[in-house]
XYZ file of N, CA, C and O in Angstrom:
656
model
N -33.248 32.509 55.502
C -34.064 31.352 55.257
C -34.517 31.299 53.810
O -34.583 30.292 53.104
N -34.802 32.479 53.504
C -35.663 32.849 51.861
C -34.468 32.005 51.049
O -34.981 31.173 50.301
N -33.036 32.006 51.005
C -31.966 32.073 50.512
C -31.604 30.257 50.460
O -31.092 29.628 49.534
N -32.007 29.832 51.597
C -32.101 28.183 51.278
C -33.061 27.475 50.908
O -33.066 26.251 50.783
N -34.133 28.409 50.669
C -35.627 28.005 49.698
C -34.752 28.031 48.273
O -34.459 27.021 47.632
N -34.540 28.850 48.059
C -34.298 28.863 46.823
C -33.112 27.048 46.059
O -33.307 26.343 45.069
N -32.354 27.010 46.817
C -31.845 25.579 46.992
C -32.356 24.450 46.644
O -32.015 23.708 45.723
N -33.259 24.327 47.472
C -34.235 22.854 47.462
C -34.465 22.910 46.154
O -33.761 22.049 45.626
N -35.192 23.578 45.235
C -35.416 23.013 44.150
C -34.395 22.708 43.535
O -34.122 21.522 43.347
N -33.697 23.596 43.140
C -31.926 22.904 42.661
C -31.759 21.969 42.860
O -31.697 21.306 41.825
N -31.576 21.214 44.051
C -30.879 20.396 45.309
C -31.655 19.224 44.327
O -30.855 18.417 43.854
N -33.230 18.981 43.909
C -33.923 18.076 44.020
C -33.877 17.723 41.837
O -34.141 16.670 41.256
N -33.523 18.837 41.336
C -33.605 18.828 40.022
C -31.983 18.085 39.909
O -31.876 17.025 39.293
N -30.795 18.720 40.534
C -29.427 17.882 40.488
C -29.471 16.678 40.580
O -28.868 15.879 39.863
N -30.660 16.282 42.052
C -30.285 14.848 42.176
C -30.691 13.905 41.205
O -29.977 12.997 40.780
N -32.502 14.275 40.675
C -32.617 13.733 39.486
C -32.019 13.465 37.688
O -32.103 12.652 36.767
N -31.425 14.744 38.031
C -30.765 15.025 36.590
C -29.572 13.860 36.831
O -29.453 13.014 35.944
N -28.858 13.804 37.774
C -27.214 12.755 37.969
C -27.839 11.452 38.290
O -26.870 10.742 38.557
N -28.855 10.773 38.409
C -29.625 9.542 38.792
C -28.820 8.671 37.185
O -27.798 8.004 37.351
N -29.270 8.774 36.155
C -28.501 8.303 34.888
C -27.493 8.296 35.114
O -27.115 7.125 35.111
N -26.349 9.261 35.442
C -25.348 9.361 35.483
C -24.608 7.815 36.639
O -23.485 7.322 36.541
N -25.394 7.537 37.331
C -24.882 6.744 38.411
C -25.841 5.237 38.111
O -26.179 4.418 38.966
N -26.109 5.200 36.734
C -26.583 3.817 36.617
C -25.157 2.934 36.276
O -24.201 3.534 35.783
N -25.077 1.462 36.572
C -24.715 0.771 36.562
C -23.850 0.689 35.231
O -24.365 0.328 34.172
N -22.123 1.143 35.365
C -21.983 0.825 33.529
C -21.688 -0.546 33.716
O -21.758 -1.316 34.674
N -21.230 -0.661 32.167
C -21.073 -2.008 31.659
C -19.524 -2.391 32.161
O -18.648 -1.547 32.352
N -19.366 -3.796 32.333
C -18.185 -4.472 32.472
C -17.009 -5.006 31.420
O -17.222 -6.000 30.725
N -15.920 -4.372 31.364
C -15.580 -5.028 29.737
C -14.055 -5.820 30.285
O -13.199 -5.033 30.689
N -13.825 -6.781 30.302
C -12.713 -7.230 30.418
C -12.284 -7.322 28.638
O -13.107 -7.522 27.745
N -10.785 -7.117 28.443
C -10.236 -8.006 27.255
C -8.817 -9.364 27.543
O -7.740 -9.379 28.139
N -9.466 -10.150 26.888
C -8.157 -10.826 27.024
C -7.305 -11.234 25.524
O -7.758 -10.915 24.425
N -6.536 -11.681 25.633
C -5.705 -12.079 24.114
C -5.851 -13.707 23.982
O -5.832 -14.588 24.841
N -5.990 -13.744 22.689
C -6.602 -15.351 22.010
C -5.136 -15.873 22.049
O -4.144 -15.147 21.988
N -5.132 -17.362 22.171
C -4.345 -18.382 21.677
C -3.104 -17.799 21.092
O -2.096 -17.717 21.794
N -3.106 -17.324 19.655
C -2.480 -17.235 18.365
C -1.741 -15.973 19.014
O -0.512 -15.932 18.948
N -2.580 -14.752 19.752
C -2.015 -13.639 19.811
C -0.862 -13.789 20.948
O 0.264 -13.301 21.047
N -1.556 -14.595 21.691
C -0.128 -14.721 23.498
C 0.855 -15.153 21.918
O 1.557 -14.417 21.223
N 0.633 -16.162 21.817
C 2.028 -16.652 21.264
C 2.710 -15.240 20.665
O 3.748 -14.773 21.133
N 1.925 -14.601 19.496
C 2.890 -13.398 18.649
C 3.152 -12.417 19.602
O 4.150 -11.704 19.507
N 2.120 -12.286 20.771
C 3.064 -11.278 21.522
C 4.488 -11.195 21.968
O 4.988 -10.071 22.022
N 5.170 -12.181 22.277
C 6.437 -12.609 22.219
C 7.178 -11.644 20.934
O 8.127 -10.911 21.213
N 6.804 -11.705 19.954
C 7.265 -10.897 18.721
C 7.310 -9.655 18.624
O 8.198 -8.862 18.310
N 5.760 -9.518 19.068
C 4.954 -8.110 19.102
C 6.035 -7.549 20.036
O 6.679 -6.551 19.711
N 6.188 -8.042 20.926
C 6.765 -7.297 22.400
C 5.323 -7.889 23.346
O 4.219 -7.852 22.801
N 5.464 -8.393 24.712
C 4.161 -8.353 25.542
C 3.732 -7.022 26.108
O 2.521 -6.860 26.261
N 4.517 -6.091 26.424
C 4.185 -4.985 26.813
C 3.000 -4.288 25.788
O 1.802 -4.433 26.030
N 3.339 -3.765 24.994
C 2.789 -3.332 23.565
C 1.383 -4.066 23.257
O 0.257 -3.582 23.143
N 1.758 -5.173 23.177
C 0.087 -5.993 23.049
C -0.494 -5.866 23.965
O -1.674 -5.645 23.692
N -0.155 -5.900 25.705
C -1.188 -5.724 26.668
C -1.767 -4.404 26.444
O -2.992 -4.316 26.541
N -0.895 -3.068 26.079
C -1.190 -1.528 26.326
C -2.384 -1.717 25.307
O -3.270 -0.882 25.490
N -2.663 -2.732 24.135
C -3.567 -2.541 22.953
C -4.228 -3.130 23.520
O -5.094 -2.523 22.889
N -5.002 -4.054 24.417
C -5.949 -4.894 25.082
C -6.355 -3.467 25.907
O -7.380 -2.896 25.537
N -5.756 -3.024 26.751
C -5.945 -1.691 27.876
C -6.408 -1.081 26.872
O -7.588 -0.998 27.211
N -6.303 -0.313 25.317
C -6.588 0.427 24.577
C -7.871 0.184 24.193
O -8.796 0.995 24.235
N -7.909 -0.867 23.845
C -9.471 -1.479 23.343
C -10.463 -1.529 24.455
O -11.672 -1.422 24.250
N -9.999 -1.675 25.496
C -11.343 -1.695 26.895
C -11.662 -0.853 27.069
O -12.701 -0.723 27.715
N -10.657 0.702 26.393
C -10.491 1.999 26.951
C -11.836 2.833 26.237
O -12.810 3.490 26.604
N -11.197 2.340 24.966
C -12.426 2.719 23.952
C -13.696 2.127 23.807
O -14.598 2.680 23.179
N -13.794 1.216 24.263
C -15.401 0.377 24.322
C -15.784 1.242 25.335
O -16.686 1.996 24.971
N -15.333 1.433 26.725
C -15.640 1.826 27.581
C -15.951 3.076 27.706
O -16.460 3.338 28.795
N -15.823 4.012 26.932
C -16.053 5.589 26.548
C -17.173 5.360 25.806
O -18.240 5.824 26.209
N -17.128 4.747 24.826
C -18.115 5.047 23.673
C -19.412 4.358 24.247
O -20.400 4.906 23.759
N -19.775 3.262 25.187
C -20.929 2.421 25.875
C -20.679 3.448 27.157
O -21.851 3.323 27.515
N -20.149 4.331 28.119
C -20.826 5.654 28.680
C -21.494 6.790 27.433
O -22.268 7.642 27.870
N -21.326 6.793 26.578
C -22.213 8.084 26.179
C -23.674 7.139 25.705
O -24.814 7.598 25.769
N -23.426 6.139 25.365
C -25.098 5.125 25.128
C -25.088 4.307 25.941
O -24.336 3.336 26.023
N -25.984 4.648 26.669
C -26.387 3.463 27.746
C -27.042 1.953 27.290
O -27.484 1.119 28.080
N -27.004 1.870 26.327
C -28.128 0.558 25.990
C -27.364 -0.648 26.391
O -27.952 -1.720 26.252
N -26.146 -0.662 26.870
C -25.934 -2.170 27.297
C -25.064 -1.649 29.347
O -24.082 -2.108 29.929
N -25.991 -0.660 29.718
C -25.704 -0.562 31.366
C -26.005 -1.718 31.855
O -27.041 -2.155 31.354
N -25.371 -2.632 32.891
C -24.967 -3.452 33.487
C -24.755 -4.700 32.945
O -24.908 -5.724 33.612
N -24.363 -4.701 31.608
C -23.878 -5.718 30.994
C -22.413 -6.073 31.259
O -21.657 -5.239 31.758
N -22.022 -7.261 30.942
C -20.599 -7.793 31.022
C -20.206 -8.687 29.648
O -20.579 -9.773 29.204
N -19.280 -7.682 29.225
C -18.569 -7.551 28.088
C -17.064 -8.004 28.532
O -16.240 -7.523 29.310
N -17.088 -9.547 27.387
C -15.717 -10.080 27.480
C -15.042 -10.447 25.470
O -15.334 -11.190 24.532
N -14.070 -9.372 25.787
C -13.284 -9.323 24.348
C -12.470 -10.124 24.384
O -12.061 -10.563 25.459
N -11.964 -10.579 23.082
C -10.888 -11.132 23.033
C -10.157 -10.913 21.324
O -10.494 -11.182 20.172
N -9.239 -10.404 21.869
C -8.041 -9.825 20.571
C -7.606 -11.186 20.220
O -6.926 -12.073 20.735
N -8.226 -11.005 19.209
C -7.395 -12.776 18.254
C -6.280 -11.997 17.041
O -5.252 -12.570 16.679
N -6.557 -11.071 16.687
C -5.334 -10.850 15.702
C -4.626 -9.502 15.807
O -5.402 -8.548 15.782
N -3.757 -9.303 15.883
C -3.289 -8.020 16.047
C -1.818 -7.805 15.307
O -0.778 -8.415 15.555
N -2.075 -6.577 14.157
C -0.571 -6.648 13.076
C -0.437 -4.645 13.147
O -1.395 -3.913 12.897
N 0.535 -4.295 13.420
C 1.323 -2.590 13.517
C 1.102 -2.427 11.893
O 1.140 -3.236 10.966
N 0.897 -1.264 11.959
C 1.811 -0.539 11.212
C 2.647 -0.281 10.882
O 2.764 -0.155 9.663
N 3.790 -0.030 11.761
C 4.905 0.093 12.087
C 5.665 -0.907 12.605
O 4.959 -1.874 12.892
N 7.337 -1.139 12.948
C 7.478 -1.829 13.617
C 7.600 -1.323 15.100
O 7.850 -0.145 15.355
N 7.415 -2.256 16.036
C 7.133 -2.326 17.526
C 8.793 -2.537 18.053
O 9.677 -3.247 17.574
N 8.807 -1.461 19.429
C 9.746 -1.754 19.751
C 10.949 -3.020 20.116
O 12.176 -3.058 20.202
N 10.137 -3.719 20.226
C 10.656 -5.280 20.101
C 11.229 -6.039 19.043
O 12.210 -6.782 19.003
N 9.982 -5.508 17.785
C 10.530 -5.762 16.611
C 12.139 -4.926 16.297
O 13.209 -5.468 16.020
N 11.876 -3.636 16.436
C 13.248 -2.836 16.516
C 14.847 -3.485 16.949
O 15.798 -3.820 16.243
N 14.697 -3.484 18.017
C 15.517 -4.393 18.829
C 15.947 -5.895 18.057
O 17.091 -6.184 17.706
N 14.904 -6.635 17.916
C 15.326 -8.063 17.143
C 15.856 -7.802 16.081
O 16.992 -8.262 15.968
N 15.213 -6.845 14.667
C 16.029 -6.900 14.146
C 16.468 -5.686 13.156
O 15.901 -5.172 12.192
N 17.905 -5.405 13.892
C 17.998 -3.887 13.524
C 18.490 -3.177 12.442
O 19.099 -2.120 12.605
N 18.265 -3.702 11.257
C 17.452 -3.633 9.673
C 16.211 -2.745 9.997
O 16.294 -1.541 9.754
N 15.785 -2.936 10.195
C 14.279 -2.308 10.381
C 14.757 -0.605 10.628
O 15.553 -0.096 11.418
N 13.971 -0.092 9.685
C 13.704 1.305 9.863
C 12.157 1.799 10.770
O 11.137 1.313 10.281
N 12.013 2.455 11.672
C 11.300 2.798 12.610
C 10.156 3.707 11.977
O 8.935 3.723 12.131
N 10.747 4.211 11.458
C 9.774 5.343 10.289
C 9.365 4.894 8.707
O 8.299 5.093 8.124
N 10.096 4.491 8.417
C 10.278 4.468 6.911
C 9.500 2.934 6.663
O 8.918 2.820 5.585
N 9.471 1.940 7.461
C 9.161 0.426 7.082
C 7.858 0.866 7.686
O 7.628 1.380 8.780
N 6.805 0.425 6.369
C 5.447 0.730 6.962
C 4.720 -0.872 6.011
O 4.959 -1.345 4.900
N 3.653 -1.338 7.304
C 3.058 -2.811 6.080
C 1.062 -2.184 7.173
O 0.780 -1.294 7.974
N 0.436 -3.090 6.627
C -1.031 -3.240 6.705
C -1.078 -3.873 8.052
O -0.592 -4.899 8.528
N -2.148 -2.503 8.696
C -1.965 -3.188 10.397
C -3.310 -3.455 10.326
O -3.800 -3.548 9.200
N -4.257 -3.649 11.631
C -5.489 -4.111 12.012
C -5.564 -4.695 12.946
O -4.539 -4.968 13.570
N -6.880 -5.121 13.406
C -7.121 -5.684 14.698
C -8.597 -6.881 14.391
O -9.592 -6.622 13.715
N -8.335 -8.027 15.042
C -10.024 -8.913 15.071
C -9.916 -9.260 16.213
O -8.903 -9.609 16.820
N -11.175 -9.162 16.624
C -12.170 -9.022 18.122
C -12.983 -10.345 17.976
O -13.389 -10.749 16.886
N -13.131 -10.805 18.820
C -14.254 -11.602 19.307
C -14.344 -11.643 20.870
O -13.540 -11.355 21.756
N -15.990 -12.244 20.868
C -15.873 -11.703 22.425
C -17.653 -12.436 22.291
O -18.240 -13.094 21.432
N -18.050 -11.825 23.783
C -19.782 -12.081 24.324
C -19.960 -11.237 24.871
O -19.074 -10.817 25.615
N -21.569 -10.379 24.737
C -21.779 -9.557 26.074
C -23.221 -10.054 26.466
O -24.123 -10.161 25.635
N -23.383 -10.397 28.020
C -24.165 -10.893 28.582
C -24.826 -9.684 29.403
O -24.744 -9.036 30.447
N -25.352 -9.793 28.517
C -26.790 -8.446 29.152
C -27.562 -8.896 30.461
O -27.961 -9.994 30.850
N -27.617 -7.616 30.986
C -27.887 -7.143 32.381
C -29.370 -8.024 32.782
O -29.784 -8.119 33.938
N -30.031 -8.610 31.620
C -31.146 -9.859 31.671
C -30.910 -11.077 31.630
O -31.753 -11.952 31.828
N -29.508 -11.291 31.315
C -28.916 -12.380 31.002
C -28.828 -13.431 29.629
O -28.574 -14.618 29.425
N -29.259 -12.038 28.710
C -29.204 -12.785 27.213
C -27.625 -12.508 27.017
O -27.054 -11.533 27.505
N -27.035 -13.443 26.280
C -25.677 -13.510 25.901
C -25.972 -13.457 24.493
O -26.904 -14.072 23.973
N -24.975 -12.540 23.748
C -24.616 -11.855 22.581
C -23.342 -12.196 21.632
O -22.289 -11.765 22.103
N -23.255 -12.666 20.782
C -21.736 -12.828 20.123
C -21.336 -11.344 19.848
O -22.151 -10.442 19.654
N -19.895 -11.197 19.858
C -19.324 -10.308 19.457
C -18.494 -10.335 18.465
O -17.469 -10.878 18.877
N -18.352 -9.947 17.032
C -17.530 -10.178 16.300
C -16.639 -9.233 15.471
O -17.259 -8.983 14.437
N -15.748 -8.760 15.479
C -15.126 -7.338 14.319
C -13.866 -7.957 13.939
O -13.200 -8.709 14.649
N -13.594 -7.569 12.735
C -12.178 -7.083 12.252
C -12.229 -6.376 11.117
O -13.054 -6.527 10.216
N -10.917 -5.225 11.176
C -10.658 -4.235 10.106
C -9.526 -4.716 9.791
O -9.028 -5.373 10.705
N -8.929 -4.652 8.878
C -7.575 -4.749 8.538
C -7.326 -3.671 7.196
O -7.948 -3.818 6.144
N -6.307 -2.557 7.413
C -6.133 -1.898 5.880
C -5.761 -3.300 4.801
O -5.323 -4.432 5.008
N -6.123 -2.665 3.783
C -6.271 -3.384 1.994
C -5.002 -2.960 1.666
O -4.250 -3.821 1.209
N -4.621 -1.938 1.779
C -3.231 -1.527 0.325
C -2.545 -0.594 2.007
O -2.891 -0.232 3.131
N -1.573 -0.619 1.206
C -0.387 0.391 2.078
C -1.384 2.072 2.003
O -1.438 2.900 2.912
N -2.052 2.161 0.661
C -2.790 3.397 0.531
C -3.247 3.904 1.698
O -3.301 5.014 2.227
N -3.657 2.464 2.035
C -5.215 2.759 2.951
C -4.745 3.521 4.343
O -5.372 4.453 4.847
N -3.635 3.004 4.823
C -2.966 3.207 5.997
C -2.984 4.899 6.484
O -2.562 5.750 5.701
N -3.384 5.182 7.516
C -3.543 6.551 7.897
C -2.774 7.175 9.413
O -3.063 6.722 10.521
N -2.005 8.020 9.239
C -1.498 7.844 10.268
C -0.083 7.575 10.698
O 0.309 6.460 10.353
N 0.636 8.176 11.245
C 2.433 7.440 11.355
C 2.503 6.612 12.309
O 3.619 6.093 12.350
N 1.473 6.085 13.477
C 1.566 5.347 14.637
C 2.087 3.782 14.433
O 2.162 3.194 13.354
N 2.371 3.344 15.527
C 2.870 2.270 14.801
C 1.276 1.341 15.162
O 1.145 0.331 14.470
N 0.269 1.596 16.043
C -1.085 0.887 15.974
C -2.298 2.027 15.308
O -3.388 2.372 15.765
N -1.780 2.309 14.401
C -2.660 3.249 13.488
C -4.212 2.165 13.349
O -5.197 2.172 14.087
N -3.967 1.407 12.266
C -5.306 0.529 11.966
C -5.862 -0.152 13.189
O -7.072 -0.108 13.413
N -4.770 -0.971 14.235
C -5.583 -1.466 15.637
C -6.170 -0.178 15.903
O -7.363 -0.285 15.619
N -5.935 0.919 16.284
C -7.164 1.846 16.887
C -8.149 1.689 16.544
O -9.159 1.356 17.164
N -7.893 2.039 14.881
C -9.086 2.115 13.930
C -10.009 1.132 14.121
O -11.192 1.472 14.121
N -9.751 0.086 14.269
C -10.564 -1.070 14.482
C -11.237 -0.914 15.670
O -12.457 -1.079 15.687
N -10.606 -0.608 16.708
C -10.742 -0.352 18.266
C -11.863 0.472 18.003
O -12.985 0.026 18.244
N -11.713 1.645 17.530
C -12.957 3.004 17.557
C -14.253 2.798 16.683
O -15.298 3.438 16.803
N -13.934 1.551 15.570
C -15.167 1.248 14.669
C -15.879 0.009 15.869
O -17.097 -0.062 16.037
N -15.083 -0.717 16.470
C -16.313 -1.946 16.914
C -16.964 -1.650 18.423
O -17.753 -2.219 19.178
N -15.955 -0.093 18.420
C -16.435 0.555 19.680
C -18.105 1.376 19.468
O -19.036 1.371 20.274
N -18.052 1.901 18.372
C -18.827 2.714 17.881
C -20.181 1.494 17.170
O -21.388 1.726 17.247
N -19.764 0.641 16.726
C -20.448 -0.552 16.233
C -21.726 -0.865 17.802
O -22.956 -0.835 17.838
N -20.563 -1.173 19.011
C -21.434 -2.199 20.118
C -22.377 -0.722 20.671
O -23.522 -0.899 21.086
N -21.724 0.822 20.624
C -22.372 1.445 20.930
C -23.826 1.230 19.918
O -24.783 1.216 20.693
N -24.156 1.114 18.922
C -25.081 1.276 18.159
C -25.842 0.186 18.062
O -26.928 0.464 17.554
N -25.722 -0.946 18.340
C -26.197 -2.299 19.181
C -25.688 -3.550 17.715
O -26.045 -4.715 17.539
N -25.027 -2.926 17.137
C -24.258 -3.796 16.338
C -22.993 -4.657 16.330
O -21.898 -4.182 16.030
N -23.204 -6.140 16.721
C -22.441 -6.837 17.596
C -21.199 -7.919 16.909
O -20.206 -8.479 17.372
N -21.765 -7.871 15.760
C -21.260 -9.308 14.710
C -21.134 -8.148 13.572
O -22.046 -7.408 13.204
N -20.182 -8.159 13.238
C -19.581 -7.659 11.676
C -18.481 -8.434 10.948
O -17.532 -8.731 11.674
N -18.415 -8.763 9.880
C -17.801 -9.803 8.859
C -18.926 -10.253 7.799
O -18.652 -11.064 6.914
């Protein structure tokens, strides 16, 4: 009996300690703007959806470690999206293209709303794009879209919503 005394307090400090853990996260859909359905065709559609999945992926990590927007609903939308590299699609169309060696200025712009769990609605605004071939980091062919991905991720974590 002595041996399941000891328990209960555990039992009662776990449940409180995981109570945060089981608050309400946030909702993030992304979808792709106008301009981008169309270039996905170019892009490849596969490739552009996996970067929409990429970007929800990363909002969605970085808003679990800060809670400040729990039960909000967050809707992105990828309006511009340019590789690094070329994309397998590009490859294929046109096969000139070196896979490694052809490198240009990639990036990503976001817009979006997040309608907080009170029901205030928020603009959302980002884009990065590298400046010079310098800038470019990375052999991926969505090197700078990440980058962008992990700055406006790190941005909404910090309650910074509109950048430009």
């Amino acid at each position: 009996m002595r041996k399941l005394a000891f328990f209960a307090p555990l039992a009662a400090v776990l449940a409180f300690s995981a109570a945060p853990a089981m608050a309400e996260p946030a909702m993030i859909s992304v979808s792709l703007g106008p301009d981008l359905q169309e270039k996905a065709e170019e892009l490849g559609p596969r490739e552009v959806q996996e970067q929409a999945d990429r970007l929800a992926e990363l909002v969605g990590r970085a808003l679990a470690r800060d809670g400040d927007l729990e039960g909000a609903r967050i809707e992105l939308v990828l309006t511009d999206l340019r590789p690094n590299r070329p994309t397998f699609r590009q490859l294929a169309d046109r096969p000139g293209l070196d896979g490694f060696h052809s490198q240009s200025i990639g990036g990503a712009a976001i817009e979006g709303q997040i309608t907080t769990a009170d029901g205030r609605t928020l603009p959302v605004r980002y884009d990065w794009f590298s400046s010079s071939l310098a800038d470019v980091q990375g052999i991926d062919t969505w090197s700078d879209a990440n980058r962008a991905y992990r700055r406006l991720a790190s941005n909404l974590a910090d309650g910074r919503y509109t950048s430009r």
